[in-house]
Short mmCIF file of C-alpha atoms in Angstrom, two decimals:
data_model
loop_
_atom_site.label_atom_id
_atom_site.label_comp_id
_atom_site.label_asym_id
_atom_site.label_seq_id
_atom_site.Cartn_x
_atom_site.Cartn_y
_atom_site.Cartn_z
CA MET A 1 -2.23 28.60 16.24
CA GLU A 2 -1.71 25.40 14.26
CA LEU A 3 -1.57 22.15 16.18
CA LEU A 4 1.65 21.01 14.49
CA ASP A 5 4.58 23.12 13.39
CA GLU A 6 7.50 22.17 11.14
CA PHE A 7 9.49 20.66 14.04
CA ASP A 8 6.56 18.49 15.15
CA ILE A 9 6.06 17.26 11.58
CA SER A 10 9.77 16.50 11.21
CA ILE A 11 9.79 14.56 14.49
CA LEU A 12 6.73 12.56 13.40
CA LYS A 13 8.36 11.73 10.07
CA GLU A 14 11.44 10.43 11.92
CA LEU A 15 9.25 8.28 14.18
CA GLU A 16 7.41 6.89 11.15
CA LYS A 17 10.73 5.60 9.83
CA ASP A 18 11.39 3.82 13.13
CA GLY A 19 9.14 4.18 16.16
CA ARG A 20 11.97 2.87 18.37
CA MET A 21 14.38 5.61 17.30
CA ALA A 22 16.13 7.20 20.28
CA PHE A 23 15.25 10.80 20.99
CA SER A 24 18.96 11.59 20.72
CA ALA A 25 19.06 10.18 17.18
CA ILE A 26 16.01 12.22 16.19
CA ALA A 27 17.61 15.32 17.70
CA ALA A 28 20.88 14.69 15.84
CA ASN A 29 19.08 14.10 12.51
CA LEU A 30 17.05 17.30 12.90
CA LYS A 31 19.84 19.33 14.53
CA ILE A 32 17.74 20.19 17.58
CA SER A 33 18.13 19.36 21.28
CA ASN A 34 17.12 16.09 22.96
CA THR A 35 15.03 18.14 25.37
CA MET A 36 13.08 19.71 22.52
CA VAL A 37 12.36 16.29 21.00
CA HIS A 38 11.31 14.87 24.36
CA GLN A 39 9.03 17.83 25.20
CA ARG A 40 7.38 17.86 21.77
CA ILE A 41 6.72 14.11 21.71
CA ASN A 42 5.24 14.29 25.21
CA ARG A 43 3.06 17.27 24.18
CA MET A 44 1.85 15.45 21.05
CA ILE A 45 0.97 12.41 23.19
CA GLU A 46 -0.91 14.61 25.70
CA GLN A 47 -2.78 16.36 22.86
CA GLY A 48 -3.72 13.03 21.32
CA VAL A 49 -1.78 13.63 18.10
CA ILE A 50 0.27 10.51 18.87
CA GLY A 51 -1.83 7.68 20.24
CA GLY A 52 1.18 5.83 21.58
CA ILE A 53 4.30 4.20 20.31
CA LYS A 54 3.82 0.45 20.02
CA PRO A 55 4.78 -2.43 17.75
CA ILE A 56 2.80 -3.22 14.61
CA ILE A 57 2.06 -6.93 14.85
CA GLN A 58 2.01 -8.74 11.51
CA GLU A 59 -0.89 -11.11 12.26
CA LYS A 60 -0.24 -13.49 9.37
CA ASN A 61 3.31 -14.10 10.65
CA ILE A 62 1.97 -15.40 13.97
CA GLY A 63 -0.69 -17.73 12.54
CA TYR A 64 -3.69 -15.45 12.00
CA ASP A 65 -4.34 -16.08 8.30
CA TRP A 66 -7.94 -14.88 8.10
CA ALA A 67 -9.45 -11.44 8.49
CA SER A 68 -12.88 -10.01 7.83
CA PHE A 69 -14.55 -6.66 7.77
CA THR A 70 -17.95 -7.17 9.37
CA GLY A 71 -20.90 -4.81 9.39
CA ILE A 72 -23.14 -5.07 12.44
CA THR A 73 -26.81 -4.13 12.45
CA LEU A 74 -28.29 -3.46 15.89
CA ASN A 75 -31.86 -3.91 17.06
CA LYS A 76 -31.61 -0.42 18.58
CA ASP A 77 -28.78 2.01 17.86
CA SER A 78 -29.13 3.31 21.41
CA ASP A 79 -27.63 0.00 22.61
CA SER A 80 -24.35 0.72 20.80
CA ASP A 81 -22.34 1.66 23.93
CA ARG A 82 -23.24 -1.61 25.68
CA ILE A 83 -22.59 -3.66 22.55
CA ILE A 84 -19.23 -1.97 21.94
CA GLU A 85 -18.18 -2.88 25.50
CA ALA A 86 -19.10 -6.52 24.76
CA LEU A 87 -17.16 -6.41 21.47
CA LYS A 88 -14.09 -5.10 23.34
CA GLU A 89 -14.09 -8.38 25.30
CA ILE A 90 -13.41 -10.35 22.09
CA PRO A 91 -9.64 -10.14 21.52
CA GLU A 92 -9.87 -11.08 17.83
CA ILE A 93 -11.77 -7.85 17.11
CA THR A 94 -9.00 -5.33 16.43
CA GLU A 95 -10.98 -2.33 15.18
CA CYS A 96 -14.50 -0.97 15.60
CA TYR A 97 -16.04 2.02 13.85
CA TYR A 98 -19.35 3.88 13.91
CA VAL A 99 -20.60 4.06 10.32
CA THR A 100 -23.51 5.39 8.32
CA GLY A 101 -25.59 3.35 5.90
CA SER A 102 -26.90 -0.15 6.41
CA PHE A 103 -24.85 -0.85 9.54
CA THR A 104 -24.36 0.83 12.89
CA LEU A 105 -20.88 -0.56 13.51
CA TYR A 106 -18.11 -1.92 11.32
CA ILE A 107 -15.44 -4.17 12.84
CA LYS A 108 -12.28 -5.93 11.77
CA ILE A 109 -11.85 -9.51 12.96
CA ILE A 110 -8.57 -11.45 12.88
CA ALA A 111 -8.73 -15.28 12.99
CA LYS A 112 -6.39 -18.25 12.63
CA ASN A 113 -8.52 -20.09 10.06
CA HIS A 114 -12.06 -20.32 8.73
CA GLU A 115 -13.27 -22.45 11.69
CA HIS A 116 -11.88 -19.89 14.15
CA MET A 117 -13.66 -17.12 12.20
CA ARG A 118 -16.92 -19.09 12.30
CA ARG A 119 -16.66 -19.52 16.09
CA ILE A 120 -16.00 -15.80 16.58
CA LEU A 121 -19.00 -14.84 14.45
CA TYR A 122 -21.49 -17.49 15.57
CA GLU A 123 -20.48 -18.18 19.16
CA LYS A 124 -19.14 -14.83 20.36
CA ILE A 125 -20.61 -11.98 18.30
CA ASP A 126 -24.05 -13.46 17.54
CA GLY A 127 -24.47 -14.17 21.26
CA ILE A 128 -24.35 -10.47 22.17
CA PRO A 129 -27.90 -9.32 22.96
CA GLY A 130 -29.03 -6.48 20.71
CA ILE A 131 -27.17 -7.52 17.56
CA ALA A 132 -29.73 -8.11 14.81
CA LYS A 133 -27.33 -9.38 12.11
CA THR A 134 -23.78 -9.34 10.80
CA ASP A 135 -22.51 -9.18 7.25
CA SER A 136 -18.87 -10.10 6.63
CA ILE A 137 -16.44 -9.52 3.81
CA VAL A 138 -13.30 -11.69 3.91
CA GLU A 139 -10.02 -9.82 3.53
CA LEU A 140 -7.71 -11.32 0.90
CA GLY A 141 -4.69 -9.17 1.78
CA CYS A 142 -3.74 -5.60 2.51
CA ALA A 143 -2.57 -3.68 -0.57
CA PHE A 144 -1.23 -0.88 1.67
CA LYS A 145 -1.78 0.80 5.00
CA ARG A 146 -0.31 4.11 6.02
CA ASN A 147 -0.62 7.16 8.20
CA ILE A 148 -1.99 10.40 6.82
CA SER A 149 0.68 12.29 4.90
CA LEU A 150 2.13 15.26 6.77
#
């Protein structure tokens, strides 16, 4: 059995247009019942297909003009769980990934300006025991960002 059928995909496409769309509007557009929409969205949330329905904050529009992608090298990779918990305590870190190659972790940092970015890197991240070094690339703008095509 496939995880998503044609109705699930259609519902997801409607939600991508507007995540605040009422279930009744989705049902009317797809010519299915409100109950079916409600049950399928709940099932997709329970299965982890949908990670939640929340606003997409445009950081630059609220004063966060700087972003970086930062690779983190650890003294010991076995410390990654503890270090990730410490990184979660820094609100300006919005994403964290396990990666292969020169780094153990790759994070995205959002900052108000270059001084704010410096404080995050030097005063918050570098102070976490077990981090050997960081290597940052400054983001100049997002060309596009999207969900996987269904």
